[in-house]
Every structure is written in structure tokens, then in C-alpha cells.
Amino acid sequence: MRSSRSFYRLKVFFVLPALLLYGIFTLYPFLSSLLYSFTNWDGLQSPDYVGLANYQALFHDKAIVQAAKNTLYVLAVMVLIGNPLSLILALLLNLPLRSRGLLRTLFFLPALMSLMVISISWGFILQYDGLLNAILTLFGFENGIQDWLGTMDYALPAVILILLWQGTGFGAVIYLAGLQSVPRELQESAQIDGATGLQRIYHITIPLIMPFITINTFLGIAGSLKLFDVPFVLTNGGPGTATTTLGLLIYKYAFVHESYGYATAAGMLFMVLIAVVTFLQLSITRRREVEM
């Protein structure tokens, strides 16, 4: 009995540092933010309690609505286009090509680069007097010249294209790991039975790599909802609110307009949105996972 208690105390002793760090760096900031979301704190003066006023104002804030639309639009494109692109790329890179190793490195390279560096580099390419318009001029396509980052119609698609360029290779690497785990015997048996390549992908490969689809979809959703770096560096949310995402708008409310109470209220609602979307996604995709 005494040795059991000693063992229990020892376990508590080892867990305490982790609990302490969790309390300081996660729990305390979260609870503080929750309290500040009910105040009009501006970061300088003492906060005054305003009840649910911040939350009520958020539902009538047109900027929040527009930022939410932009964020969900990015999310939809990254999940519905970016995810399949990664899978197709992984299937191609899984073929017995001589240059397979080199191609895998080249496609994965953008994922190793900082989003800040990527944003600045693409900014030089896409600005009005940048590389892309220079190439169009060189080949006689002057009619195609656009202010890619300064036009309402092109700014958000330009941001999304950069995200696809940066993230497709990373997703493909995850899918490649899944493809390596599919038993070769199953593929060969289906091939002997006359199944075509597409039929083998649909009936064998995709069901067996569903756990990897779950992971990739989750990462795509989380990354899209938290999108901040690229629009912040490239366009600062402009022109107008064309590329303003929820993360960027909350940042502006806090550090530009110094409305910390309002910004934390927006952050709380943003957290609920992320939790709901990711919970739905995990519920849907995990139901389709099969065990090998």
C-alpha cells in the first residue's frame, strides 16, 4: 500500500512541470483572453466591463463578415482543389521514374521555405512592374498585363495560387507515406482480376490511405483558417478588404486600432469556428477510414 502511494506521488511529481507550463502558457492566456473579451480594454487604460457588447457588435461588423467569406473561400479551394492536387502529385511521384528522388525534392522544397520569404519573393514577381508582367510583355501578351495584387478580382486568387504552390508538395509527401503502406499484393491481385488503374485507385488505394486524407484535410483546414502571413506581407489585406482574412483582421483590431477587448472577442468566436469545422471534418473522414 505504501509503495503504491509512493509510486503515485512519483507520477504526480513528473507530471507537475508539464501541468505548470500548460497552466502558464495555455490556460492562463486563454482565461485572460476570455475575460478581456467582455471588456473595452485598449491596452493602456484599465478595462471596463461591457458584457456581451463586443460579441453583439461582431455579428453586425461587415468587415468580419467579409473576412469570414474570404477565409472560407480560401479553405474551400485548399480542401477541394489543393488536397486532390497533392494526391495526384503523390500518385505521379510514386511511379517508378528515374528522376523520382529529384522530383520529390523539388516539389517539397517550397514547404521548407518561410512564408515570409515566399510572400516577399512572390510580391516581386506579381507587382505591376514585376517579373510576370515583364514576361508577358516580352512574349507580346500586353493585353494580359494586370496589377495582380492591386486588383479586387485578382488579389485573392493570387494569394491562393501561392498557397497551392507552397503547400501541394507538403501534402504530397504525406500521401506518399500512405501510398508506401498500401500492400502491393492487393494491387497485383486487382490487376490480375482486370481492374483498371483508376478502379484500383478508387477501390483500393483511397480507402486504405483514408487516415492520410484525414490528416491532410485537417492540416489544410487549420492552415487556411489561420491564414495570416501571406496576405499580411503581400497586400496587407487589400485592395479594400479583398484579401483580408479573419486572422489578419483580428490582428488589425488589436495592434492597429488598439481595440484589444473587441479583438479578443473576435478571437474567441474564431476559435469556436475552427473547433466546429475541424470537428465536422474529423467526424466525416474518420468514419471512412478502414483498417489494413
Coordinates of C-alpha atoms in Angstrom, one line a residue:
M1 CA 0.0 0.0 0.0
R2 CA 2.8 2.4 1.0
S3 CA 4.8 1.5 -2.2
S4 CA 1.6 2.2 -4.3
R5 CA 1.3 5.7 -2.8
S6 CA 4.9 6.4 -3.4
F7 CA 4.6 5.4 -7.0
Y8 CA 1.5 7.7 -7.3
R9 CA 3.4 10.6 -5.8
L10 CA 6.3 10.0 -8.2
K11 CA 4.0 10.1 -11.2
V12 CA 2.5 13.4 -9.9
F13 CA 6.0 14.7 -9.4
F14 CA 6.9 14.0 -13.1
V15 CA 3.6 15.4 -14.4
L16 CA 3.7 18.6 -12.4
P17 CA 6.3 20.5 -14.6
A18 CA 4.2 19.8 -17.7
L19 CA 1.0 20.9 -15.9
L20 CA 2.7 24.1 -14.7
L21 CA 3.9 25.0 -18.2
Y22 CA 0.4 24.3 -19.6
G23 CA -1.2 26.5 -17.0
I24 CA 1.2 29.4 -17.6
F25 CA 1.4 29.4 -21.4
T26 CA -2.0 28.0 -22.4
L27 CA -4.7 28.0 -19.7
Y28 CA -3.9 31.4 -18.2
P29 CA -3.7 33.3 -21.5
F30 CA -6.9 31.6 -22.6
L31 CA -8.8 32.6 -19.5
S32 CA -7.4 36.1 -19.6
S33 CA -8.5 36.5 -23.2
L34 CA -11.9 35.2 -22.3
L35 CA -12.2 37.9 -19.5
Y36 CA -10.9 40.6 -21.8
S37 CA -13.4 39.8 -24.5
F38 CA -16.1 41.2 -22.1
T39 CA -14.3 44.5 -21.7
N40 CA -13.4 47.5 -23.8
W41 CA -9.7 47.3 -23.0
D42 CA -7.5 49.4 -25.2
G43 CA -4.1 48.1 -23.9
L44 CA -3.4 51.3 -21.9
Q45 CA -6.2 52.1 -19.5
S46 CA -7.9 49.8 -17.1
P47 CA -10.6 47.6 -18.9
D48 CA -14.3 48.3 -18.3
Y49 CA -16.8 45.5 -18.3
V50 CA -19.2 45.8 -21.2
G51 CA -20.9 42.5 -21.0
L52 CA -21.8 40.9 -24.4
A53 CA -21.5 44.2 -26.3
N54 CA -18.4 43.1 -28.2
Y55 CA -20.0 39.8 -29.3
Q56 CA -23.2 41.6 -30.4
A57 CA -21.2 44.1 -32.4
L58 CA -19.3 41.3 -34.1
F59 CA -22.4 40.0 -35.7
H60 CA -23.1 43.4 -37.3
D61 CA -19.5 44.0 -38.3
K62 CA -19.3 44.0 -42.1
A63 CA -15.5 43.7 -42.1
I64 CA -15.8 40.5 -40.0
V65 CA -18.4 39.1 -42.4
Q66 CA -16.2 39.9 -45.4
A67 CA -13.1 38.4 -43.7
A68 CA -15.0 35.3 -42.9
K69 CA -16.1 34.9 -46.5
N70 CA -12.5 35.3 -47.7
T71 CA -11.3 32.8 -45.2
L72 CA -13.9 30.2 -46.0
Y73 CA -13.3 30.7 -49.7
V74 CA -9.6 30.0 -49.2
L75 CA -10.5 27.0 -47.1
A76 CA -12.8 25.6 -49.8
V77 CA -10.2 26.0 -52.5
M78 CA -7.4 24.4 -50.4
V79 CA -9.6 21.4 -49.4
L80 CA -11.4 20.8 -52.7
I81 CA -8.5 21.7 -55.1
G82 CA -5.3 21.6 -53.1
N83 CA -6.0 18.3 -51.4
P84 CA -6.7 16.4 -54.7
L85 CA -3.7 18.1 -56.3
S86 CA -1.5 16.7 -53.6
L87 CA -2.9 13.3 -54.0
I88 CA -2.4 13.3 -57.8
L89 CA 1.1 14.6 -57.4
A90 CA 1.8 11.8 -54.9
L91 CA 0.5 9.2 -57.3
L92 CA 2.7 10.5 -60.0
L93 CA 5.8 10.7 -57.7
N94 CA 5.1 7.1 -56.6
L95 CA 5.6 5.8 -60.2
P96 CA 8.9 4.1 -60.9
L97 CA 10.6 7.1 -62.5
R98 CA 14.3 7.5 -62.7
S99 CA 14.2 11.1 -61.5
R100 CA 11.7 10.3 -58.7
G101 CA 14.0 11.4 -55.9
L102 CA 14.9 14.7 -57.6
L103 CA 11.2 15.5 -58.4
R104 CA 10.2 14.7 -54.8
T105 CA 12.9 17.1 -53.5
L106 CA 11.9 19.9 -56.0
F107 CA 8.2 19.6 -55.1
F108 CA 8.8 19.5 -51.4
L109 CA 11.3 22.4 -51.4
P110 CA 8.6 25.2 -51.2
A111 CA 7.3 23.7 -48.0
L112 CA 10.7 24.2 -46.3
M113 CA 10.8 27.9 -47.1
S114 CA 9.5 30.6 -44.7
L115 CA 6.1 32.0 -45.7
M116 CA 7.6 35.5 -45.2
V117 CA 10.3 34.8 -47.7
I118 CA 7.8 33.2 -50.1
S119 CA 5.5 36.2 -49.8
I120 CA 8.2 38.8 -50.4
S121 CA 9.5 36.8 -53.4
W122 CA 6.1 36.4 -55.0
G123 CA 5.5 40.1 -54.3
F124 CA 8.4 41.0 -56.6
I125 CA 7.0 38.6 -59.2
L126 CA 3.4 39.8 -59.1
Q127 CA 3.7 43.5 -58.6
Y128 CA 2.7 45.7 -61.6
D129 CA 6.3 46.2 -62.8
G130 CA 7.3 42.7 -61.7
L131 CA 8.6 39.6 -63.4
L132 CA 5.3 38.2 -64.5
N133 CA 4.2 41.3 -66.4
A134 CA 7.7 41.6 -67.9
I135 CA 7.5 38.1 -69.3
L136 CA 4.0 38.8 -70.7
T137 CA 5.4 41.9 -72.4
L138 CA 8.4 40.0 -73.7
F139 CA 6.2 37.4 -75.4
G140 CA 3.7 40.0 -76.8
F141 CA 0.8 39.4 -74.4
E142 CA 0.4 43.0 -73.3
N143 CA -3.3 42.6 -73.0
G144 CA -2.7 40.1 -70.2
I145 CA -0.8 42.5 -68.1
Q146 CA -2.6 43.1 -64.7
D147 CA -2.0 44.7 -61.4
W148 CA -2.2 41.2 -59.9
L149 CA -2.0 42.3 -56.2
G150 CA -3.8 45.6 -56.6
T151 CA -7.0 44.5 -58.3
M152 CA -10.0 43.2 -56.5
D153 CA -10.6 40.4 -58.9
Y154 CA -7.0 39.0 -58.9
A155 CA -5.6 39.7 -55.5
L156 CA -7.3 36.8 -53.6
P157 CA -6.7 34.2 -56.4
A158 CA -3.1 35.3 -56.5
V159 CA -2.8 34.6 -52.7
I160 CA -4.5 31.2 -53.1
L161 CA -2.2 30.2 -56.0
I162 CA 0.8 31.0 -53.8
L163 CA -0.6 28.8 -51.1
L164 CA -1.2 26.0 -53.5
W165 CA 2.3 26.3 -54.8
Q166 CA 3.7 26.2 -51.3
G167 CA 1.5 23.5 -49.8
T168 CA 0.9 20.9 -52.6
G169 CA 4.3 19.3 -52.2
F170 CA 4.0 19.0 -48.5
G171 CA 0.6 17.3 -48.8
A172 CA 2.1 15.0 -51.5
V173 CA 4.8 13.9 -49.1
I174 CA 2.2 12.8 -46.5
Y175 CA 0.2 11.0 -49.2
L176 CA 3.4 9.3 -50.4
A177 CA 3.9 7.9 -46.9
G178 CA 0.4 6.5 -47.2
L179 CA 0.9 5.0 -50.6
Q180 CA 4.0 3.2 -49.4
S181 CA 1.9 1.4 -46.8
V182 CA -0.6 0.0 -49.3
P183 CA 0.1 -3.7 -49.7
R184 CA 1.5 -4.4 -53.2
E185 CA -0.3 -7.8 -53.2
L186 CA -3.7 -6.2 -53.3
Q187 CA -2.8 -4.0 -56.3
E188 CA -1.4 -7.0 -58.1
S189 CA -4.4 -9.2 -57.4
A190 CA -6.8 -6.5 -58.6
Q191 CA -4.7 -6.0 -61.7
I192 CA -4.9 -9.8 -62.4
D193 CA -8.6 -9.6 -62.0
G194 CA -8.8 -7.0 -64.7
A195 CA -9.2 -3.8 -62.6
T196 CA -8.0 -0.7 -64.4
G197 CA -5.6 1.8 -62.8
L198 CA -8.5 4.2 -61.9
Q199 CA -10.5 1.4 -60.4
R200 CA -7.6 0.3 -58.3
I201 CA -7.1 3.9 -57.0
Y202 CA -10.8 4.3 -56.2
H203 CA -11.5 0.9 -54.6
I204 CA -8.1 0.0 -53.0
T205 CA -5.7 3.0 -52.7
I206 CA -8.1 5.7 -51.5
P207 CA -9.9 3.6 -48.8
L208 CA -6.5 2.4 -47.5
I209 CA -5.0 5.9 -47.3
M210 CA -8.0 7.5 -45.7
P211 CA -6.1 8.2 -42.4
F212 CA -3.6 10.2 -44.5
I213 CA -6.5 12.0 -46.2
T214 CA -7.9 12.8 -42.8
I215 CA -4.5 14.3 -41.7
N216 CA -4.0 16.3 -44.9
T217 CA -7.6 17.7 -44.9
F218 CA -7.2 18.6 -41.2
L219 CA -3.9 20.4 -41.9
G220 CA -5.4 22.2 -44.9
I221 CA -8.4 23.4 -42.9
A222 CA -6.3 24.5 -40.0
G223 CA -3.8 26.3 -42.2
S224 CA -6.5 28.1 -44.2
L225 CA -8.4 29.2 -41.2
K226 CA -5.3 30.6 -39.6
L227 CA -4.0 32.2 -42.8
F228 CA -2.2 35.4 -41.9
D229 CA 1.4 35.6 -43.2
V230 CA 0.9 35.7 -47.0
P231 CA -1.9 38.3 -47.2
F232 CA -0.2 40.4 -44.5
V233 CA 3.1 40.7 -46.4
L234 CA 1.7 40.7 -49.9
T235 CA -1.3 43.0 -49.7
N236 CA -1.9 43.8 -46.0
G237 CA -5.5 42.7 -46.7
G238 CA -6.1 44.9 -49.7
P239 CA -7.1 46.2 -52.1
G240 CA -10.0 47.2 -49.8
T241 CA -10.8 44.0 -48.0
A242 CA -10.3 41.7 -50.9
T243 CA -7.6 39.6 -49.2
T244 CA -8.4 40.3 -45.5
T245 CA -8.7 37.0 -43.6
L246 CA -10.1 36.6 -40.1
G247 CA -6.6 36.2 -38.6
L248 CA -5.4 39.4 -40.3
L249 CA -8.5 41.4 -39.3
I250 CA -8.2 40.3 -35.6
Y251 CA -4.5 41.4 -35.7
K252 CA -5.6 44.8 -37.1
Y253 CA -8.3 45.3 -34.5
A254 CA -5.7 44.5 -31.7
F255 CA -2.5 46.1 -32.9
V256 CA -3.6 48.8 -35.3
H257 CA -6.9 50.0 -33.8
E258 CA -5.9 49.1 -30.3
S259 CA -9.3 47.5 -29.5
Y260 CA -7.9 44.6 -27.6
G261 CA -11.3 43.7 -26.0
Y262 CA -13.1 43.6 -29.3
A263 CA -10.2 41.7 -30.9
T264 CA -10.2 39.0 -28.2
A265 CA -14.0 38.6 -28.6
A266 CA -13.4 38.1 -32.3
G267 CA -10.6 35.6 -31.4
M268 CA -13.0 33.6 -29.2
L269 CA -15.6 33.3 -31.9
F270 CA -12.8 32.4 -34.4
M271 CA -11.7 29.6 -32.0
V272 CA -15.3 28.3 -31.9
L273 CA -15.4 28.3 -35.7
I274 CA -12.1 26.4 -36.0
A275 CA -13.3 23.9 -33.4
V276 CA -16.7 23.3 -35.2
V277 CA -15.1 23.0 -38.7
T278 CA -12.3 20.6 -37.6
F279 CA -14.7 18.5 -35.5
L280 CA -17.1 18.1 -38.5
Q281 CA -14.2 17.2 -40.8
L282 CA -12.7 14.7 -38.4
S283 CA -16.1 13.1 -37.9
I284 CA -16.7 12.7 -41.6
T285 CA -13.3 11.5 -42.7
R286 CA -12.6 9.1 -39.8
R287 CA -15.9 7.3 -40.5
R288 CA -14.5 6.3 -43.9
E289 CA -11.1 5.0 -42.6
V290 CA -10.5 1.3 -42.9
E291 CA -8.0 -0.9 -41.1
M292 CA -5.4 -2.8 -43.1

